[in-house]
GROMACS .gro file of C-alpha atoms in nm:
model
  348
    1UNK     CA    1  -7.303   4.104  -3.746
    2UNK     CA    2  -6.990   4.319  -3.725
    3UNK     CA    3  -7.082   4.428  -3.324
    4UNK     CA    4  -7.216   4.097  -3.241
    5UNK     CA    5  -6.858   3.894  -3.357
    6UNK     CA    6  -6.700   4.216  -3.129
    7UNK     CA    7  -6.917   4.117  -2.878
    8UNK     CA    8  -6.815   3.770  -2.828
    9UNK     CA    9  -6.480   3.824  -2.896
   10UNK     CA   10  -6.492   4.045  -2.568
   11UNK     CA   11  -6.640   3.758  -2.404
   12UNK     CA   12  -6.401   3.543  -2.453
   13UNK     CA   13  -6.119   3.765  -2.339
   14UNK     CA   14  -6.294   3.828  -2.006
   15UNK     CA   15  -6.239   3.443  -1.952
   16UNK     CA   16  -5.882   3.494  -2.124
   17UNK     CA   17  -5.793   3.733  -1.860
   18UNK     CA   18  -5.922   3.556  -1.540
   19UNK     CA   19  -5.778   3.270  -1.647
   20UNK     CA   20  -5.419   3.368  -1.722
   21UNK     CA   21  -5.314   3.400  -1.362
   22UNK     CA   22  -5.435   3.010  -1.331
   23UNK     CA   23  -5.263   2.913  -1.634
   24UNK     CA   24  -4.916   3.107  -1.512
   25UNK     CA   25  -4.952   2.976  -1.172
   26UNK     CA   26  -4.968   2.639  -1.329
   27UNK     CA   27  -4.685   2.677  -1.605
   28UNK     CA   28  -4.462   2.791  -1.387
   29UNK     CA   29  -4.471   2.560  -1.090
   30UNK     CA   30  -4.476   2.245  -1.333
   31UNK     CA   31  -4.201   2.413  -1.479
   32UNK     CA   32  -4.015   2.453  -1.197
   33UNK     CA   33  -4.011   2.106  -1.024
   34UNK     CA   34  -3.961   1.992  -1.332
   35UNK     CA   35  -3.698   2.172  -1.394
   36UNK     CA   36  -3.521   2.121  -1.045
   37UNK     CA   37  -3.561   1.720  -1.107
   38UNK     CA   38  -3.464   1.669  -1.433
   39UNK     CA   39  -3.596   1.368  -1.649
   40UNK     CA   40  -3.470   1.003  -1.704
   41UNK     CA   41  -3.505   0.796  -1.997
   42UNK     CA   42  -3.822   0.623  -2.038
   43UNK     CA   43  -3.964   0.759  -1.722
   44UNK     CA   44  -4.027   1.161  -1.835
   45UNK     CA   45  -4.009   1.361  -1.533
   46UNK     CA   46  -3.913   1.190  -1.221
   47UNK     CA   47  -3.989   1.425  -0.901
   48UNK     CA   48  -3.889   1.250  -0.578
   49UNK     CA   49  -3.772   1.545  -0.359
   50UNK     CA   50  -4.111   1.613  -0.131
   51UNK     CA   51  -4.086   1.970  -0.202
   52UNK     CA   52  -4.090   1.936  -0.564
   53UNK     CA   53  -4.362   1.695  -0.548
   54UNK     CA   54  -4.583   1.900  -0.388
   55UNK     CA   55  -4.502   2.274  -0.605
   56UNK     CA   56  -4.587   2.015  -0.883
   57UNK     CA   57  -4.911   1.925  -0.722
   58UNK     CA   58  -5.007   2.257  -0.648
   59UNK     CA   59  -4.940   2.354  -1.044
   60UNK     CA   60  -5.123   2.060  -1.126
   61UNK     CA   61  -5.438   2.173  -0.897
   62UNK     CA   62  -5.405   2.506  -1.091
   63UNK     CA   63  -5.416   2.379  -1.407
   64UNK     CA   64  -5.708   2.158  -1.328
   65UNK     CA   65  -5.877   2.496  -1.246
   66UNK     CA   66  -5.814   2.653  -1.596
   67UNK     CA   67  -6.087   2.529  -1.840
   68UNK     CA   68  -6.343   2.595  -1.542
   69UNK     CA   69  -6.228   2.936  -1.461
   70UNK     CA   70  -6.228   2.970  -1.872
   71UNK     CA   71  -6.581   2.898  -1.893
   72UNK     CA   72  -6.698   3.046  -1.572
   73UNK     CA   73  -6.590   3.434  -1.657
   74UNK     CA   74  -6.691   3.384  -2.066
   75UNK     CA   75  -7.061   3.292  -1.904
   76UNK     CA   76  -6.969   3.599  -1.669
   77UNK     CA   77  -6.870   3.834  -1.917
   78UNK     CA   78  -7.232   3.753  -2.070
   79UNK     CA   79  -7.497   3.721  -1.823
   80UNK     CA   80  -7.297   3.912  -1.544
   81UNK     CA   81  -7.273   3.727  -1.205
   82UNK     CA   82  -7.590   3.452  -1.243
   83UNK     CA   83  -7.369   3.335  -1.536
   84UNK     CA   84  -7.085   3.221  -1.289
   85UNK     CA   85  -7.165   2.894  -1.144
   86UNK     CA   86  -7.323   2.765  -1.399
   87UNK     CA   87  -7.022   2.838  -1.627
   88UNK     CA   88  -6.794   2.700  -1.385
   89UNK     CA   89  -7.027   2.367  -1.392
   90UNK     CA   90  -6.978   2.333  -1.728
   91UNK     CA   91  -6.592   2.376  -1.737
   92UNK     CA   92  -6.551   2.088  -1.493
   93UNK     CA   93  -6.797   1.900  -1.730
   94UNK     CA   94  -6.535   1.983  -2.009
   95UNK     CA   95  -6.287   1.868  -1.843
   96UNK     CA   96  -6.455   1.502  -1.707
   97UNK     CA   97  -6.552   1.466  -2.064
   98UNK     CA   98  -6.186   1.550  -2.161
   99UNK     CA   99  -6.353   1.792  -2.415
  100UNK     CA  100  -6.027   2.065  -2.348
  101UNK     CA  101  -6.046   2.435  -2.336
  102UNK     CA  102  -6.243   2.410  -2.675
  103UNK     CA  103  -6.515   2.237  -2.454
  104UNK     CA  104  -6.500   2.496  -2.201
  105UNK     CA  105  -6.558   2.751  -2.451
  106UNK     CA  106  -6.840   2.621  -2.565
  107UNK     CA  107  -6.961   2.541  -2.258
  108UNK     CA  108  -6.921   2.899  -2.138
  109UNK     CA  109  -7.114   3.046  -2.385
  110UNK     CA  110  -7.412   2.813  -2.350
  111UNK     CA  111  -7.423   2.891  -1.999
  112UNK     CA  112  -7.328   3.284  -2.069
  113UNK     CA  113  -7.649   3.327  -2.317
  114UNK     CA  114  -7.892   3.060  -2.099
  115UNK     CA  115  -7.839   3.237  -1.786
  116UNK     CA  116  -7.902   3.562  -1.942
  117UNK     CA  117  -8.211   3.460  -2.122
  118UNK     CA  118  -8.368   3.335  -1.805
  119UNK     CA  119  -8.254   3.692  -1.660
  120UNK     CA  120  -8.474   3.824  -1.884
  121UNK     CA  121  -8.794   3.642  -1.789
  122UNK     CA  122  -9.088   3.852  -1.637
  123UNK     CA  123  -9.185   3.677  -1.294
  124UNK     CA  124  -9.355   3.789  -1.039
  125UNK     CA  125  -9.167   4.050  -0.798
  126UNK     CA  126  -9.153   3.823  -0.518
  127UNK     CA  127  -8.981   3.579  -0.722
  128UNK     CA  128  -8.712   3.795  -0.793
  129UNK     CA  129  -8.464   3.816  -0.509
  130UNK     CA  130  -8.431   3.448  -0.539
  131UNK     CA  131  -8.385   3.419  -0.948
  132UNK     CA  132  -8.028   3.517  -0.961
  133UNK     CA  133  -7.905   3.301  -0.672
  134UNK     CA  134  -8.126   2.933  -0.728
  135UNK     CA  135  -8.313   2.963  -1.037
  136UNK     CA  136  -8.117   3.124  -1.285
  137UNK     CA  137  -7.776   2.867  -1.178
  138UNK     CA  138  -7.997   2.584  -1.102
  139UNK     CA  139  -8.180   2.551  -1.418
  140UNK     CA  140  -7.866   2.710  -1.651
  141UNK     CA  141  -7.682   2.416  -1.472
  142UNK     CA  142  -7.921   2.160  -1.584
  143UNK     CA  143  -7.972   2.289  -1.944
  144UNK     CA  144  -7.541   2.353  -1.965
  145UNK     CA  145  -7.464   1.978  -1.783
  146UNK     CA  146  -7.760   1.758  -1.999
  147UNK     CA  147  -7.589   1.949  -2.338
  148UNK     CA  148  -7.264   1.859  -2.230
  149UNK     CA  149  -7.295   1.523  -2.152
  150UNK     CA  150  -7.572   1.396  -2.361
  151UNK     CA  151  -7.428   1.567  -2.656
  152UNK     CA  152  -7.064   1.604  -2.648
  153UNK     CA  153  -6.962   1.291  -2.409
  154UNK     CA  154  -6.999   0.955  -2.663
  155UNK     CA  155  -6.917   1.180  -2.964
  156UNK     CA  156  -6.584   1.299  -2.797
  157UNK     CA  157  -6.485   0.967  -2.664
  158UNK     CA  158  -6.571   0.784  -3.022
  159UNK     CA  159  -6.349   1.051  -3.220
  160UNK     CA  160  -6.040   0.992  -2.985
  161UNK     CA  161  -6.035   0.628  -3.008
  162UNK     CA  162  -6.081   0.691  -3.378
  163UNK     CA  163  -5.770   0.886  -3.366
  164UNK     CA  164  -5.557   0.658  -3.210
  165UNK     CA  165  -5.618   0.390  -3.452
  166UNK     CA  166  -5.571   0.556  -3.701
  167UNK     CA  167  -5.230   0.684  -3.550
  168UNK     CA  168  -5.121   0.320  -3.499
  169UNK     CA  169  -5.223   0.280  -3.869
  170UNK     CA  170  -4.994   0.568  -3.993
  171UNK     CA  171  -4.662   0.495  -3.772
  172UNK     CA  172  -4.588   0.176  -4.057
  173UNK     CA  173  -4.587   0.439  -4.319
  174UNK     CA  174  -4.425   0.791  -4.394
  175UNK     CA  175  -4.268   0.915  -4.077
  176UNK     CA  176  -4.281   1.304  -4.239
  177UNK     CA  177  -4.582   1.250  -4.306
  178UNK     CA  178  -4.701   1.100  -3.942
  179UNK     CA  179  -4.499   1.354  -3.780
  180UNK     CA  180  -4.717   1.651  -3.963
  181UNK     CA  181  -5.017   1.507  -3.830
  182UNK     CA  182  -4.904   1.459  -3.496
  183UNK     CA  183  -4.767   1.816  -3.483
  184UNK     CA  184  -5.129   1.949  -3.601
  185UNK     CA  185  -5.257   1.710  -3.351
  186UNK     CA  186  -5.076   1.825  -3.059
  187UNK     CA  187  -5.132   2.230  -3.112
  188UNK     CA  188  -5.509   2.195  -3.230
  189UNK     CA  189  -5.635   2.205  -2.838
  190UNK     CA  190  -5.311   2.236  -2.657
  191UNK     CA  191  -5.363   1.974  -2.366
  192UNK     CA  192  -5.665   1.844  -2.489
  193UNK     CA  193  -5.818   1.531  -2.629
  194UNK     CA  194  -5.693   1.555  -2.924
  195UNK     CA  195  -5.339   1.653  -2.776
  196UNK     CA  196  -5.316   1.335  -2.576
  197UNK     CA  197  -5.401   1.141  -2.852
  198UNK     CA  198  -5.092   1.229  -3.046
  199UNK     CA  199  -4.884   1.270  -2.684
  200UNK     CA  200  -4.992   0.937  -2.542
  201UNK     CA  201  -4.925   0.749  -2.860
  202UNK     CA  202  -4.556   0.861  -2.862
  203UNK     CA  203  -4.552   0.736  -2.559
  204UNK     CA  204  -4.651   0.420  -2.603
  205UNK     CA  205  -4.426   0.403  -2.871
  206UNK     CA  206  -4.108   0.460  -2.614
  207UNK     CA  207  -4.263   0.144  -2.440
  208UNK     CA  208  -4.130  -0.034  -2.742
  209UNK     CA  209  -3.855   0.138  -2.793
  210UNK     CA  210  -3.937   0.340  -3.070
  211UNK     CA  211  -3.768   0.671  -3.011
  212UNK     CA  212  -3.850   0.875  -3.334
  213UNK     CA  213  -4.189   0.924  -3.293
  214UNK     CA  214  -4.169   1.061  -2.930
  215UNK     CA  215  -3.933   1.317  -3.099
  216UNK     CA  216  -4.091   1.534  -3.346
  217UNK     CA  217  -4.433   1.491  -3.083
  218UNK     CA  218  -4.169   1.674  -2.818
  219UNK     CA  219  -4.047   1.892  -3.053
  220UNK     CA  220  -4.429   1.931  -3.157
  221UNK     CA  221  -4.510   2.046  -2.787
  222UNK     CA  222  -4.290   2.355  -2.696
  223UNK     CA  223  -4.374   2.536  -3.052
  224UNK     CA  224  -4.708   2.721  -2.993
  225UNK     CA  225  -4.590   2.896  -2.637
  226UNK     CA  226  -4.241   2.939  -2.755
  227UNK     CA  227  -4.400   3.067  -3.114
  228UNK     CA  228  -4.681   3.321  -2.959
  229UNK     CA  229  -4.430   3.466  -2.690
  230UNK     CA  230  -4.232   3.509  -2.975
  231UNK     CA  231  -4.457   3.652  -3.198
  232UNK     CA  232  -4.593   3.918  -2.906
  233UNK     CA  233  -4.175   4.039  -2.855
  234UNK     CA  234  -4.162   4.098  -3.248
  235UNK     CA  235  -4.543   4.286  -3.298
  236UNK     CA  236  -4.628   4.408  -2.969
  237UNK     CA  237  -4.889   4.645  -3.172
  238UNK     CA  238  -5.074   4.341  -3.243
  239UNK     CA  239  -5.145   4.219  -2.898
  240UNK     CA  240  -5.324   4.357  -2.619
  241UNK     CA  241  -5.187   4.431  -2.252
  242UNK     CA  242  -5.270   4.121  -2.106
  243UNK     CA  243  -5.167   3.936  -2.388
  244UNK     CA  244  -4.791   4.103  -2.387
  245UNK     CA  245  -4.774   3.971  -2.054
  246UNK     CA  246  -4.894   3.648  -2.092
  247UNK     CA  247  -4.639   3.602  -2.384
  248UNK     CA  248  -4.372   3.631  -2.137
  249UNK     CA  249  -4.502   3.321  -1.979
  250UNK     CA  250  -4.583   3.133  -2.267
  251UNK     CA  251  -4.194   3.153  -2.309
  252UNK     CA  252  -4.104   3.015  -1.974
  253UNK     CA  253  -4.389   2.756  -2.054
  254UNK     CA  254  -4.262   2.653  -2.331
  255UNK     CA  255  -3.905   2.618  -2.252
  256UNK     CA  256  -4.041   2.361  -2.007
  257UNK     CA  257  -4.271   2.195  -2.315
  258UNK     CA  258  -4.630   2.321  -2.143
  259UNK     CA  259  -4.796   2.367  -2.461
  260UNK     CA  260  -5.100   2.500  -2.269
  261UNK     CA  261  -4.885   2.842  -2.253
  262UNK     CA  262  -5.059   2.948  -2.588
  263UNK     CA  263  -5.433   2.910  -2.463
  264UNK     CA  264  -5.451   3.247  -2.354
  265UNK     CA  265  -5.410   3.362  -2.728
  266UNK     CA  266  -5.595   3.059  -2.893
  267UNK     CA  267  -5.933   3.144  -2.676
  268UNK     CA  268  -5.900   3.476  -2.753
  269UNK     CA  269  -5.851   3.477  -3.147
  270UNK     CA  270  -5.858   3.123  -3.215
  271UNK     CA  271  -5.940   3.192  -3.581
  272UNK     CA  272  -5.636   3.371  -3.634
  273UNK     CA  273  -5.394   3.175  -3.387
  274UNK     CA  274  -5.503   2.773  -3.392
  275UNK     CA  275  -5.431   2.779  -3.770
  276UNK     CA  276  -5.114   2.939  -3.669
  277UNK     CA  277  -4.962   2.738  -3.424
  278UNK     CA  278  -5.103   2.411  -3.604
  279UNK     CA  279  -4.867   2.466  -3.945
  280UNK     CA  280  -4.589   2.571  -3.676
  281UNK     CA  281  -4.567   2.289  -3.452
  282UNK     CA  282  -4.649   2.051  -3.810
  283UNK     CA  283  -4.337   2.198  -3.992
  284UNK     CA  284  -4.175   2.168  -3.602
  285UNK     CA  285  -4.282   1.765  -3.617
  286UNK     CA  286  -4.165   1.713  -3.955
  287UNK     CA  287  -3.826   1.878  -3.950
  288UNK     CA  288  -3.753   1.654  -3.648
  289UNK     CA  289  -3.828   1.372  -3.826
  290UNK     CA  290  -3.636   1.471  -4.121
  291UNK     CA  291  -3.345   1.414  -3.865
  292UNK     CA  292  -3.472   1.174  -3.735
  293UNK     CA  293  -3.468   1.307  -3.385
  294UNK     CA  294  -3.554   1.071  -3.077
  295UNK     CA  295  -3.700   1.102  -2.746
  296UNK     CA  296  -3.645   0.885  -2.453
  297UNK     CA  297  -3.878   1.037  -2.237
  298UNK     CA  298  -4.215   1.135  -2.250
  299UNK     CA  299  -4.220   1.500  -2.256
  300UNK     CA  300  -4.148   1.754  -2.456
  301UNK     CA  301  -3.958   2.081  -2.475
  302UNK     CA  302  -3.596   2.191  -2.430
  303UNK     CA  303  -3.580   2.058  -2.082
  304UNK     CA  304  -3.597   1.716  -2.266
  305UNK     CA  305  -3.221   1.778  -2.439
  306UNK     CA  306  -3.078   1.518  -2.241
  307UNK     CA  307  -3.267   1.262  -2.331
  308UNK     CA  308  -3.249   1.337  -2.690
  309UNK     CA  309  -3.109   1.123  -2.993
  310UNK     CA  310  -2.954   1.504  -3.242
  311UNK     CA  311  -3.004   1.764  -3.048
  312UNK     CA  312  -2.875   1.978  -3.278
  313UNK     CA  313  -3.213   1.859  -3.501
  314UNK     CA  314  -3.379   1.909  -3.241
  315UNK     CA  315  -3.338   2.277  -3.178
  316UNK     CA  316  -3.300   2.326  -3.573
  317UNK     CA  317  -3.670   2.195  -3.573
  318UNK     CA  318  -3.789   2.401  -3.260
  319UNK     CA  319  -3.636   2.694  -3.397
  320UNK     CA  320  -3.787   2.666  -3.747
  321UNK     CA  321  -4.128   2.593  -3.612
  322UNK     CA  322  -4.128   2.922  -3.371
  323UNK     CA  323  -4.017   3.113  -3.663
  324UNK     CA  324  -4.300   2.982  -3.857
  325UNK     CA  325  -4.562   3.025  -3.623
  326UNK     CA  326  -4.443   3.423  -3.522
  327UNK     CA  327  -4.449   3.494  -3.865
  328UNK     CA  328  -4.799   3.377  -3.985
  329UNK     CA  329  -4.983   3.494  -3.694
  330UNK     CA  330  -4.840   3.822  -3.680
  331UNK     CA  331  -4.915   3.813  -4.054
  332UNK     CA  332  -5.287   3.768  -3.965
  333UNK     CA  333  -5.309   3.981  -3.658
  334UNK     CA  334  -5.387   4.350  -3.743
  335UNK     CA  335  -5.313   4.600  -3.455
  336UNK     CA  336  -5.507   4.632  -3.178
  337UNK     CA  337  -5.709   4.951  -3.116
  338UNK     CA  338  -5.572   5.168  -2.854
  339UNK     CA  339  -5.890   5.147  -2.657
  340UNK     CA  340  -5.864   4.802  -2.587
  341UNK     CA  341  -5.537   4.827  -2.394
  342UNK     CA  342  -5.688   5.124  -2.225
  343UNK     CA  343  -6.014   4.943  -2.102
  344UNK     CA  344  -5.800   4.651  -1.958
  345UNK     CA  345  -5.556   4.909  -1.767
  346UNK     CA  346  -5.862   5.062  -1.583
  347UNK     CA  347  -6.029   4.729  -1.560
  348UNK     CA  348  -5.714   4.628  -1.370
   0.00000   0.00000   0.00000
């Protein structure tokens, strides 16, 4: 049981570590035009200058690469190259189904162990040139795409509408306690469904010109990058290679209120880090509404400060929610053998 958890814990860092370089590229041209543009009241981000517009679109085109590219290389990592395509199928499918990175996980290993028990069928030699490149992704396509849809589509869809009423039915009662579920909301799939729930509900909330929600939610946002790059500067022991670096870009991410700069970690050890960065960005939430901080724009992060009712809250909050996050994940983490760092340096 021991090997086989090993197993598919190396699985899902050989998604982990293709995808980083989408999820970078991503972060940190979103960040950037961002940045360089600034954001008005009520409007988030505003990026008029052509230039901008486009580095934004470009990030954006990376980032609608990364649950794909997730799934694709966990389905690689365990049926080789016949688990590719079919992987990659049913990241997209995670995506259209707004199912998140979670849903490209799972999708990834369905395709992963499908395409490598059809790799193991006996057919007749002639048959064999031809398995890994039509049967084998044909038919793991089929199995992957019915699952996904059939199974995780009306489910998925029925849960976030759930949500969001009963959002609407919280924001009339305790704001600390609203702003705790929101915070939970917004780390548990970092850019997800369940994310945008909580996200676009703020939102809507700045339509009628309720600020205080909006501001623990932003708050909410930049804690689980800003809280794992953190965390990897003060136990580097505890993280591998790949995830040292990608803490240095979860930092820039979440300066700029990308939350999806932890999902390198969370796909990784999500048992260790989701928990984690959930309490963080909750405690994050509820100190800002404690102060009642406000957000006139819909976004989150640092870059918001602006466009923020206390700012002085506001970074109190952020501050105590990175703190909390750093500590209880590197409280979970043990150290990482030395072996693993080794096997990524010659894989690299």
């Amino acid at each position: 049981m021991k090997e086989e958890l090993k197993r598919v814990r190396e699985y899902l860092m050989t998604g982990v570590s293709y995808m980083i370089p989408i999820v970078v590229i991503g972060g940190v041209l979103i960040a950037f035009s961002i940045a360089l543009s600034g954001v008005q009241a009520g409007k988030g981000a505003v990026i008029t200058n052509p230039v901008l517009k486009n580095m934004n679109d470009i990030g954006s085109a990376a980032f609608s690469m990364m649950v794909p590219v997730l799934a694709g290389f966990i389905a690689f990592g365990i049926a080789d190259r016949p688990g590719i395509a079919p992987g990659l199928v049913g990241g997209v499918l995670a995506n259209q189904l707004k199912a998140g990175f979670l849903g490209g996980i799972v999708a990834g290993f369905i395709a992963g162990y499908v395409a490598r028990w059809i790799k193991g069928w006996k057919v007749h030699k002639n048959l064999r040139p031809i398995m890994p490149i039509f049967v084998i992704p044909i038919l793991t396509s089929l199995i992957v795409g019915g699952l996904m849809i059939y199974i995780l589509g009306n489910p998925i869809a029925s849960a976030m509408e759930a949500m969001t009423n009963w959002l609407k039915s919280m924001s009339t009662g305790n704001a600390i306690v609203l702003a705790l579920i929101m915070g939970a909301m917004i780390a548990f799939d970092m850019g997800g469904p369940v994310n945008k729930v909580a996200f676009l509900f703020g939102a809507a909330m700045i339509g009628q010109g309720v600020y205080t929600i909006m501001g623990p939610i932003a708050a909410a946002i930049c804690t689980p990058p800003l809280g794992m790059g953190v965390a990897t500067l003060l136990a580097p022991k505890k993280y591998t290679k790949v995830e040292r670096e990608a803490g240095y870009g979860a930092l820039a991410m979440g300066l700029i209120g990308i939350t999806e700069g932890a999902i390198p970690f969370a796909a990784g050890d999500p048992l260790r880090v989701i928990p984690s960065i959930m309490i963080g960005s909750s405690i994050s939430a509820a100190v800002a509404a404690i102060f009642k901080v406000g957000d006139h724009a819909p976004h989150g992060g640092p870059i918001v400060l602006p466009v923020i009712d206390n700012k002085i809250g506001f970074i109190v909050a952020v501050l105590v929610g990175i703190a909390v996050t750093a500590l209880i994940v590197n409280s979970l983490k043990k150290n990482v053998a030395e072996d693993e760092n080794v096997d990524e340096e010659v894989t690299a």
